[in-house]
PDB file of C-alpha atoms in Angstrom:
ATOM      1  CA  MET A   1      17.149 166.796  98.246  1.00 71.00           C
ATOM      2  CA  ALA A   2      19.670 169.651  98.315  1.00 69.00           C
ATOM      3  CA  LEU A   3      17.244 171.915  96.790  1.00 74.00           C
ATOM      4  CA  GLN A   4      14.373 170.810  99.303  1.00 79.00           C
ATOM      5  CA  ASP A   5      16.888 171.280 102.194  1.00 78.00           C
ATOM      6  CA  ALA A   6      17.483 174.937 101.317  1.00 77.00           C
ATOM      7  CA  GLN A   7      13.880 175.733 100.332  1.00 80.00           C
ATOM      8  CA  ALA A   8      12.317 174.073 103.471  1.00 83.00           C
ATOM      9  CA  ASN A   9      14.737 175.868 105.851  1.00 82.00           C
ATOM     10  CA  GLY A  10      14.308 179.113 104.054  1.00 82.00           C
ATOM     11  CA  PHE A  11      10.437 178.889 104.126  1.00 83.00           C
ATOM     12  CA  VAL A  12      10.198 177.707 107.985  1.00 84.00           C
ATOM     13  CA  ALA A  13      12.808 180.501 108.836  1.00 82.00           C
ATOM     14  CA  SER A  14      10.668 183.239 107.005  1.00 80.00           C
ATOM     15  CA  LEU A  15       7.710 182.287 109.350  1.00 81.00           C
ATOM     16  CA  LYS A  16       6.939 184.903 111.879  1.00 77.00           C
ATOM     17  CA  ASP A  17       4.823 182.700 114.351  1.00 78.00           C
ATOM     18  CA  ASN A  18       6.745 180.273 116.788  1.00 81.00           C
ATOM     19  CA  ALA A  19       9.467 179.744 114.014  1.00 80.00           C
ATOM     20  CA  GLU A  20      11.798 178.296 116.578  1.00 83.00           C
ATOM     21  CA  ALA A  21       9.405 175.285 117.258  1.00 86.00           C
ATOM     22  CA  LYS A  22       8.598 174.637 113.614  1.00 87.00           C
ATOM     23  CA  MET A  23      12.282 174.744 112.796  1.00 88.00           C
ATOM     24  CA  GLY A  24      13.025 172.031 115.582  1.00 88.00           C
ATOM     25  CA  LEU A  25      10.288 169.846 114.222  1.00 89.00           C
ATOM     26  CA  LEU A  26      11.368 170.220 110.576  1.00 87.00           C
ATOM     27  CA  HIS A  27      14.866 168.891 111.564  1.00 87.00           C
ATOM     28  CA  ALA A  28      13.535 166.235 114.064  1.00 90.00           C
ATOM     29  CA  ALA A  29      11.969 164.658 111.071  1.00 87.00           C
ATOM     30  CA  TYR A  30      15.448 164.427 109.619  1.00 83.00           C
ATOM     31  CA  GLY A  31      16.713 162.735 112.796  1.00 84.00           C
ATOM     32  CA  ALA A  32      13.812 160.462 112.595  1.00 87.00           C
ATOM     33  CA  GLY A  33      14.826 159.402 109.140  1.00 84.00           C
ATOM     34  CA  ALA A  34      18.503 159.100 110.132  1.00 80.00           C
ATOM     35  CA  LEU A  35      17.336 156.735 113.007  1.00 82.00           C
ATOM     36  CA  SER A  36      14.810 154.677 111.040  1.00 82.00           C
ATOM     37  CA  SER A  37      16.688 154.285 107.813  1.00 77.00           C
ATOM     38  CA  PRO A  38      19.736 152.158 108.932  1.00 72.00           C
ATOM     39  CA  LEU A  39      17.370 149.773 110.798  1.00 76.00           C
ATOM     40  CA  VAL A  40      15.122 149.335 107.666  1.00 78.00           C
ATOM     41  CA  ALA A  41      18.180 148.916 105.389  1.00 73.00           C
ATOM     42  CA  THR A  42      19.630 146.352 107.708  1.00 70.00           C
ATOM     43  CA  GLN A  43      16.389 144.268 107.110  1.00 76.00           C
ATOM     44  CA  PHE A  44      16.647 144.618 103.422  1.00 77.00           C
ATOM     45  CA  ALA A  45      20.164 143.613 103.310  1.00 71.00           C
ATOM     46  CA  GLN A  46      19.198 140.270 104.989  1.00 74.00           C
ATOM     47  CA  LEU A  47      16.658 139.568 102.021  1.00 78.00           C
ATOM     48  CA  PRO A  48      17.442 137.632  98.791  1.00 80.00           C
ATOM     49  CA  HIS A  49      16.507 140.559  96.669  1.00 79.00           C
ATOM     50  CA  TRP A  50      17.916 143.466  98.804  1.00 79.00           C
ATOM     51  CA  SER A  51      17.653 145.823  95.705  1.00 80.00           C
ATOM     52  CA  PHE A  52      13.950 146.062  96.460  1.00 81.00           C
ATOM     53  CA  HIS A  53      15.145 148.763  98.938  1.00 80.00           C
ATOM     54  CA  TYR A  54      15.562 150.987  96.005  1.00 85.00           C
ATOM     55  CA  LEU A  55      11.920 150.469  94.994  1.00 87.00           C
ATOM     56  CA  VAL A  56      10.910 151.456  98.457  1.00 85.00           C
ATOM     57  CA  SER A  57      13.248 154.562  98.269  1.00 85.00           C
ATOM     58  CA  LEU A  58      11.566 155.501  94.795  1.00 91.00           C
ATOM     59  CA  GLY A  59       8.027 155.153  96.149  1.00 91.00           C
ATOM     60  CA  ILE A  60       9.038 157.556  99.090  1.00 88.00           C
ATOM     61  CA  ALA A  61      10.165 160.017  96.913  1.00 88.00           C
ATOM     62  CA  VAL A  62       7.154 159.911  94.264  1.00 93.00           C
ATOM     63  CA  ILE A  63       4.841 160.334  97.516  1.00 93.00           C
ATOM     64  CA  ASN A  64       7.080 163.147  98.736  1.00 88.00           C
ATOM     65  CA  THR A  65       6.943 164.828  95.426  1.00 89.00           C
ATOM     66  CA  ILE A  66       3.019 164.565  95.242  1.00 92.00           C
ATOM     67  CA  LEU A  67       2.679 165.906  98.623  1.00 90.00           C
ATOM     68  CA  LEU A  68       4.818 168.802  97.905  1.00 86.00           C
ATOM     69  CA  ILE A  69       2.790 169.658  94.755  1.00 88.00           C
ATOM     70  CA  LEU A  70      -0.590 169.332  96.998  1.00 88.00           C
ATOM     71  CA  VAL A  71       0.746 171.701  99.721  1.00 84.00           C
ATOM     72  CA  PHE A  72       2.767 174.258  97.847  1.00 84.00           C
ATOM     73  CA  GLY A  73       1.368 173.953  94.125  1.00 80.00           C
ATOM     74  CA  LEU A  74       3.663 175.723  91.936  1.00 79.00           C
ATOM     75  CA  LYS A  75       3.606 179.058  93.752  1.00 80.00           C
ATOM     76  CA  ASN A  76       6.765 181.035  95.055  1.00 79.00           C
ATOM     77  CA  GLN A  77       7.819 181.379  98.611  1.00 76.00           C
ATOM     78  CA  ASP A  78       6.140 184.736  99.033  1.00 75.00           C
ATOM     79  CA  ASP A  79       2.704 183.659  97.524  1.00 76.00           C
ATOM     80  CA  CYS A  80       2.704 180.503 100.104  1.00 77.00           C
ATOM     81  CA  LEU A  81       3.638 182.761 102.903  1.00 76.00           C
ATOM     82  CA  ALA A  82       0.852 185.306 101.856  1.00 76.00           C
ATOM     83  CA  GLN A  83      -1.531 182.468 101.756  1.00 76.00           C
ATOM     84  CA  ILE A  84      -1.173 181.631 105.535  1.00 74.00           C
ATOM     85  CA  GLY A  85      -1.469 185.516 106.211  1.00 73.00           C
ATOM     86  CA  HIS A  86       2.219 186.359 106.337  1.00 70.00           C
ATOM     87  CA  PRO A  87       2.970 189.839 104.930  1.00 67.00           C
ATOM     88  CA  ARG A  88       5.614 190.036 102.092  1.00 62.00           C
ATOM     89  CA  GLY A  89       8.918 190.779 103.523  1.00 59.00           C
ATOM     90  CA  GLU A  90      11.562 193.244 102.409  1.00 60.00           C
ATOM     91  CA  GLN A  91      12.204 193.624  98.659  1.00 59.00           C
ATOM     92  CA  ASN A  92      15.469 193.681  97.134  1.00 58.00           C
ATOM     93  CA  THR A  93      16.534 197.323  96.346  1.00 59.00           C
ATOM     94  CA  SER A  94      20.264 196.579  95.345  1.00 60.00           C
ATOM     95  CA  GLU A  95      21.381 196.760  91.646  1.00 61.00           C
ATOM     96  CA  HIS A  96      23.709 193.863  92.185  1.00 66.00           C
ATOM     97  CA  SER A  97      22.822 190.178  91.561  1.00 74.00           C
ATOM     98  CA  GLN A  98      21.692 188.172  94.497  1.00 78.00           C
ATOM     99  CA  PHE A  99      24.553 185.798  94.225  1.00 82.00           C
ATOM    100  CA  ARG A 100      26.901 188.974  94.578  1.00 84.00           C
ATOM    101  CA  GLN A 101      24.890 190.121  97.573  1.00 86.00           C
ATOM    102  CA  ILE A 102      25.144 186.788  99.296  1.00 86.00           C
ATOM    103  CA  PHE A 103      28.695 186.489  98.972  1.00 87.00           C
ATOM    104  CA  ARG A 104      29.378 190.011 100.383  1.00 87.00           C
ATOM    105  CA  LEU A 105      27.626 189.139 103.683  1.00 89.00           C
ATOM    106  CA  LYS A 106      29.972 188.312 106.566  1.00 91.00           C
ATOM    107  CA  ASP A 107      27.233 186.758 108.446  1.00 92.00           C
ATOM    108  CA  VAL A 108      26.565 184.227 105.728  1.00 93.00           C
ATOM    109  CA  HIS A 109      30.253 182.965 105.523  1.00 93.00           C
ATOM    110  CA  LEU A 110      30.386 182.668 109.479  1.00 94.00           C
ATOM    111  CA  LEU A 111      27.232 180.749 109.604  1.00 94.00           C
ATOM    112  CA  ALA A 112      28.564 178.380 106.859  1.00 94.00           C
ATOM    113  CA  LEU A 113      31.884 177.838 108.628  1.00 95.00           C
ATOM    114  CA  PHE A 114      29.932 176.705 111.851  1.00 95.00           C
ATOM    115  CA  ILE A 115      27.620 174.411 109.867  1.00 94.00           C
ATOM    116  CA  LEU A 116      30.544 172.913 107.954  1.00 94.00           C
ATOM    117  CA  VAL A 117      32.255 172.067 111.433  1.00 93.00           C
ATOM    118  CA  TYR A 118      29.020 171.099 112.980  1.00 94.00           C
ATOM    119  CA  VAL A 119      27.526 168.709 110.268  1.00 92.00           C
ATOM    120  CA  GLY A 120      31.144 167.291 109.842  1.00 91.00           C
ATOM    121  CA  VAL A 121      31.183 166.442 113.522  1.00 91.00           C
ATOM    122  CA  GLU A 122      27.560 164.878 113.483  1.00 91.00           C
ATOM    123  CA  VAL A 123      28.218 162.664 110.579  1.00 89.00           C
ATOM    124  CA  THR A 124      31.660 161.677 111.879  1.00 89.00           C
ATOM    125  CA  ILE A 125      30.398 160.561 115.023  1.00 89.00           C
ATOM    126  CA  GLY A 126      27.268 158.765 113.776  1.00 85.00           C
ATOM    127  CA  GLY A 127      29.440 157.075 110.974  1.00 82.00           C
ATOM    128  CA  TRP A 128      32.520 156.144 112.783  1.00 84.00           C
ATOM    129  CA  ILE A 129      31.366 155.440 116.477  1.00 85.00           C
ATOM    130  CA  VAL A 130      30.361 151.992 115.637  1.00 83.00           C
ATOM    131  CA  THR A 131      33.668 150.937 114.517  1.00 84.00           C
ATOM    132  CA  TYR A 132      35.500 152.748 117.277  1.00 84.00           C
ATOM    133  CA  VAL A 133      33.181 150.738 119.875  1.00 84.00           C
ATOM    134  CA  ILE A 134      33.713 147.537 118.164  1.00 83.00           C
ATOM    135  CA  ASP A 135      37.680 147.920 117.866  1.00 81.00           C
ATOM    136  CA  VAL A 136      38.555 149.733 121.048  1.00 81.00           C
ATOM    137  CA  ARG A 137      35.924 148.828 123.325  1.00 80.00           C
ATOM    138  CA  GLY A 138      35.188 145.292 122.206  1.00 80.00           C
ATOM    139  CA  GLY A 139      31.694 145.699 121.082  1.00 78.00           C
ATOM    140  CA  GLY A 140      29.568 142.936 119.414  1.00 75.00           C
ATOM    141  CA  PRO A 141      27.198 142.884 116.549  1.00 71.00           C
ATOM    142  CA  SER A 142      24.607 144.942 118.623  1.00 74.00           C
ATOM    143  CA  SER A 143      27.270 147.860 118.497  1.00 76.00           C
ATOM    144  CA  GLY A 144      25.379 149.100 115.358  1.00 75.00           C
ATOM    145  CA  TYR A 145      22.542 150.191 117.607  1.00 81.00           C
ATOM    146  CA  ILE A 146      24.750 152.867 119.235  1.00 86.00           C
ATOM    147  CA  SER A 147      24.635 155.016 116.035  1.00 84.00           C
ATOM    148  CA  SER A 148      20.946 154.592 116.090  1.00 85.00           C
ATOM    149  CA  GLY A 149      20.813 155.812 119.661  1.00 89.00           C
ATOM    150  CA  PHE A 150      22.932 158.811 118.565  1.00 90.00           C
ATOM    151  CA  PHE A 151      20.625 159.707 115.710  1.00 89.00           C
ATOM    152  CA  GLY A 152      17.455 159.041 118.013  1.00 90.00           C
ATOM    153  CA  GLY A 153      18.981 161.495 120.481  1.00 92.00           C
ATOM    154  CA  LEU A 154      19.592 163.926 117.558  1.00 91.00           C
ATOM    155  CA  MET A 155      15.821 163.713 116.980  1.00 91.00           C
ATOM    156  CA  THR A 156      14.613 164.069 120.531  1.00 92.00           C
ATOM    157  CA  GLY A 157      16.965 166.995 121.291  1.00 93.00           C
ATOM    158  CA  ARG A 158      15.483 169.059 118.504  1.00 91.00           C
ATOM    159  CA  VAL A 159      12.063 168.766 120.073  1.00 91.00           C
ATOM    160  CA  ALA A 160      12.589 168.073 123.818  1.00 92.00           C
ATOM    161  CA  LEU A 161      15.144 171.093 124.325  1.00 92.00           C
ATOM    162  CA  LEU A 162      13.063 173.622 122.643  1.00 91.00           C
ATOM    163  CA  TRP A 163      11.977 175.032 125.931  1.00 90.00           C
ATOM    164  CA  VAL A 164      15.419 174.979 127.234  1.00 92.00           C
ATOM    165  CA  ASN A 165      16.549 177.235 124.086  1.00 91.00           C
ATOM    166  CA  ARG A 166      13.778 179.635 124.691  1.00 89.00           C
ATOM    167  CA  LYS A 167      14.446 180.045 128.405  1.00 91.00           C
ATOM    168  CA  VAL A 168      18.161 180.306 128.408  1.00 92.00           C
ATOM    169  CA  GLY A 169      18.626 181.995 124.961  1.00 89.00           C
ATOM    170  CA  GLU A 170      19.592 180.414 121.704  1.00 87.00           C
ATOM    171  CA  ARG A 171      23.002 181.987 121.581  1.00 88.00           C
ATOM    172  CA  ARG A 172      23.905 181.239 125.293  1.00 92.00           C
ATOM    173  CA  VAL A 173      22.542 177.536 125.157  1.00 93.00           C
ATOM    174  CA  LEU A 174      24.979 176.855 121.993  1.00 93.00           C
ATOM    175  CA  PHE A 175      28.025 177.329 124.210  1.00 94.00           C
ATOM    176  CA  ILE A 176      26.417 175.100 127.051  1.00 95.00           C
ATOM    177  CA  TYR A 177      25.347 172.294 124.707  1.00 95.00           C
ATOM    178  CA  ALA A 178      29.056 172.465 123.043  1.00 94.00           C
ATOM    179  CA  LEU A 179      30.733 172.339 126.428  1.00 95.00           C
ATOM    180  CA  LEU A 180      28.503 169.415 127.632  1.00 96.00           C
ATOM    181  CA  ALA A 181      29.171 167.347 124.333  1.00 94.00           C
ATOM    182  CA  ILE A 182      32.938 167.821 124.666  1.00 93.00           C
ATOM    183  CA  GLY A 183      32.883 166.590 128.214  1.00 93.00           C
ATOM    184  CA  LEU A 184      30.842 163.542 127.174  1.00 92.00           C
ATOM    185  CA  GLU A 185      33.201 163.060 124.354  1.00 90.00           C
ATOM    186  CA  LEU A 186      36.008 162.704 126.947  1.00 90.00           C
ATOM    187  CA  VAL A 187      33.797 160.264 128.753  1.00 90.00           C
ATOM    188  CA  VAL A 188      33.666 158.071 125.566  1.00 88.00           C
ATOM    189  CA  TRP A 189      37.361 158.312 125.084  1.00 85.00           C
ATOM    190  CA  LEU A 190      38.658 157.908 128.413  1.00 86.00           C
ATOM    191  CA  VAL A 191      36.164 155.746 130.445  1.00 84.00           C
ATOM    192  CA  PRO A 192      36.559 151.944 129.367  1.00 84.00           C
ATOM    193  CA  SER A 193      33.036 151.361 129.646  1.00 84.00           C
ATOM    194  CA  LEU A 194      30.894 150.134 126.766  1.00 85.00           C
ATOM    195  CA  VAL A 195      27.359 150.878 128.293  1.00 86.00           C
ATOM    196  CA  GLY A 196      28.624 154.181 129.479  1.00 88.00           C
ATOM    197  CA  GLY A 197      30.053 155.081 126.055  1.00 87.00           C
ATOM    198  CA  ALA A 198      26.782 154.135 124.576  1.00 88.00           C
ATOM    199  CA  VAL A 199      24.587 156.228 126.888  1.00 92.00           C
ATOM    200  CA  SER A 200      27.233 159.025 126.424  1.00 92.00           C
ATOM    201  CA  VAL A 201      26.829 159.021 122.578  1.00 92.00           C
ATOM    202  CA  SER A 202      23.137 159.267 122.824  1.00 93.00           C
ATOM    203  CA  ILE A 203      23.149 162.126 125.295  1.00 95.00           C
ATOM    204  CA  ILE A 204      25.801 163.710 122.719  1.00 94.00           C
ATOM    205  CA  GLY A 205      23.049 163.510 120.097  1.00 93.00           C
ATOM    206  CA  VAL A 206      20.560 165.024 122.254  1.00 95.00           C
ATOM    207  CA  LEU A 207      22.878 167.957 122.800  1.00 95.00           C
ATOM    208  CA  LEU A 208      24.111 168.413 119.346  1.00 94.00           C
ATOM    209  CA  GLY A 209      20.571 168.056 117.914  1.00 92.00           C
ATOM    210  CA  PRO A 210      19.331 171.586 118.360  1.00 93.00           C
ATOM    211  CA  MET A 211      22.419 173.365 117.069  1.00 94.00           C
ATOM    212  CA  TYR A 212      21.441 173.101 113.433  1.00 92.00           C
ATOM    213  CA  PRO A 213      17.789 174.380 113.761  1.00 91.00           C
ATOM    214  CA  ILE A 214      19.086 177.309 115.969  1.00 93.00           C
ATOM    215  CA  THR A 215      21.667 178.415 113.304  1.00 92.00           C
ATOM    216  CA  MET A 216      18.792 178.361 110.877  1.00 90.00           C
ATOM    217  CA  ASN A 217      16.645 180.317 112.915  1.00 89.00           C
ATOM    218  CA  HIS A 218      19.514 182.732 113.595  1.00 90.00           C
ATOM    219  CA  ALA A 219      19.918 183.131 109.773  1.00 89.00           C
ATOM    220  CA  GLY A 220      16.290 183.992 109.429  1.00 85.00           C
ATOM    221  CA  ARG A 221      16.760 186.790 111.734  1.00 86.00           C
ATOM    222  CA  VAL A 222      20.123 188.432 110.752  1.00 88.00           C
ATOM    223  CA  LEU A 223      19.886 188.023 106.834  1.00 87.00           C
ATOM    224  CA  PRO A 224      17.858 190.056 104.494  1.00 86.00           C
ATOM    225  CA  ALA A 225      14.488 188.456 103.635  1.00 81.00           C
ATOM    226  CA  TRP A 226      15.101 188.441  99.776  1.00 81.00           C
ATOM    227  CA  LEU A 227      18.390 186.720 100.294  1.00 85.00           C
ATOM    228  CA  LEU A 228      17.388 184.058 102.942  1.00 85.00           C
ATOM    229  CA  THR A 229      16.686 181.027 100.863  1.00 83.00           C
ATOM    230  CA  GLY A 230      19.750 181.416  98.666  1.00 86.00           C
ATOM    231  CA  SER A 231      21.862 182.290 101.710  1.00 89.00           C
ATOM    232  CA  ILE A 232      20.478 178.976 103.588  1.00 88.00           C
ATOM    233  CA  GLY A 233      21.373 177.042 100.433  1.00 87.00           C
ATOM    234  CA  TRP A 234      24.871 178.228 100.616  1.00 90.00           C
ATOM    235  CA  ILE A 235      25.175 177.644 104.370  1.00 91.00           C
ATOM    236  CA  ALA A 236      23.589 174.244 103.834  1.00 88.00           C
ATOM    237  CA  GLY A 237      25.810 173.320 101.036  1.00 87.00           C
ATOM    238  CA  PHE A 238      28.739 174.101 103.449  1.00 90.00           C
ATOM    239  CA  GLY A 239      27.063 171.558 105.645  1.00 88.00           C
ATOM    240  CA  GLN A 240      27.205 168.883 103.218  1.00 87.00           C
ATOM    241  CA  ALA A 241      30.932 169.613 102.237  1.00 89.00           C
ATOM    242  CA  GLY A 242      31.657 168.983 106.089  1.00 88.00           C
ATOM    243  CA  SER A 243      29.597 165.614 106.036  1.00 88.00           C
ATOM    244  CA  ALA A 244      32.158 164.534 103.331  1.00 88.00           C
ATOM    245  CA  LEU A 245      35.411 166.326 104.525  1.00 89.00           C
ATOM    246  CA  LEU A 246      35.399 165.525 108.198  1.00 86.00           C
ATOM    247  CA  PRO A 247      34.587 161.691 107.860  1.00 85.00           C
ATOM    248  CA  PHE A 248      37.144 161.437 105.181  1.00 87.00           C
ATOM    249  CA  MET A 249      39.928 163.089 107.446  1.00 86.00           C
ATOM    250  CA  THR A 250      38.888 160.699 110.127  1.00 83.00           C
ATOM    251  CA  GLY A 251      39.279 157.591 107.873  1.00 82.00           C
ATOM    252  CA  THR A 252      42.565 158.874 106.710  1.00 84.00           C
ATOM    253  CA  ILE A 253      43.766 159.561 110.182  1.00 82.00           C
ATOM    254  CA  ALA A 254      42.353 156.236 111.450  1.00 77.00           C
ATOM    255  CA  SER A 255      44.024 154.014 108.587  1.00 79.00           C
ATOM    256  CA  LYS A 256      47.464 155.460 109.890  1.00 78.00           C
ATOM    257  CA  SER A 257      46.788 155.727 113.619  1.00 76.00           C
ATOM    258  CA  GLY A 258      44.036 153.545 114.369  1.00 75.00           C
ATOM    259  CA  ILE A 259      40.422 154.297 114.890  1.00 70.00           C
ATOM    260  CA  GLY A 260      41.370 155.361 118.611  1.00 69.00           C
ATOM    261  CA  ALA A 261      42.037 158.713 116.937  1.00 67.00           C
ATOM    262  CA  LEU A 262      38.404 159.397 116.409  1.00 67.00           C
ATOM    263  CA  GLN A 263      37.563 161.050 120.006  1.00 68.00           C
ATOM    264  CA  PRO A 264      40.700 163.260 119.983  1.00 66.00           C
ATOM    265  CA  LEU A 265      39.939 164.374 116.656  1.00 61.00           C
TER     266      LEU A 265
END
């Protein structure tokens, strides 16, 4: 999955025609999976042979592998791009290894730091919001759907807000989305309304959704073509580190101060 993440982002970021929309659709598919998987897993959990869930996951993985072979074959990225009419990008002219060139790029590390925080916040909200709603707002068993609403918003925002990103500008719109998301987090924290909090969490998902594909689009514009896939792999790796680090920090703080610490954090 980690290899596919880097390669898919690198391939789409290398496209010249409407790459922004294609990147949004790519990551909307992630949001769709994050929305549907918990719902499907819940149904399997209620079956006597819940372990059949792993057979379904294996079947999906096999189908995915077959589709990748049919679409891309065993060609490298340059050959795949040339096959759809894209000229070859800039070629490496440095004597240093690609790893050394990547590590010397300031933009790579800034983007990686942003993605670390972003993915950490995304996974923390999606993972801990249900516990917060149950313990602090007195939500019932249906509170689990709030997390699904968040990831549904994530999927929706990555497609529905494409025109906003294009009209306002991707750089400027990131600040707007961040400020609005912070404002809605204050609503979830300070307004004692279960329904209002649930709606706010879903809208937060819509606002956070475009940030990841926008970052990958920006990487495709500012990084050298021959280093793009490797750089995106490094950036995405930091995202996965954030998805482990921030939820862990939240859990550690919550064990001492209570889950109410989620929103201030």
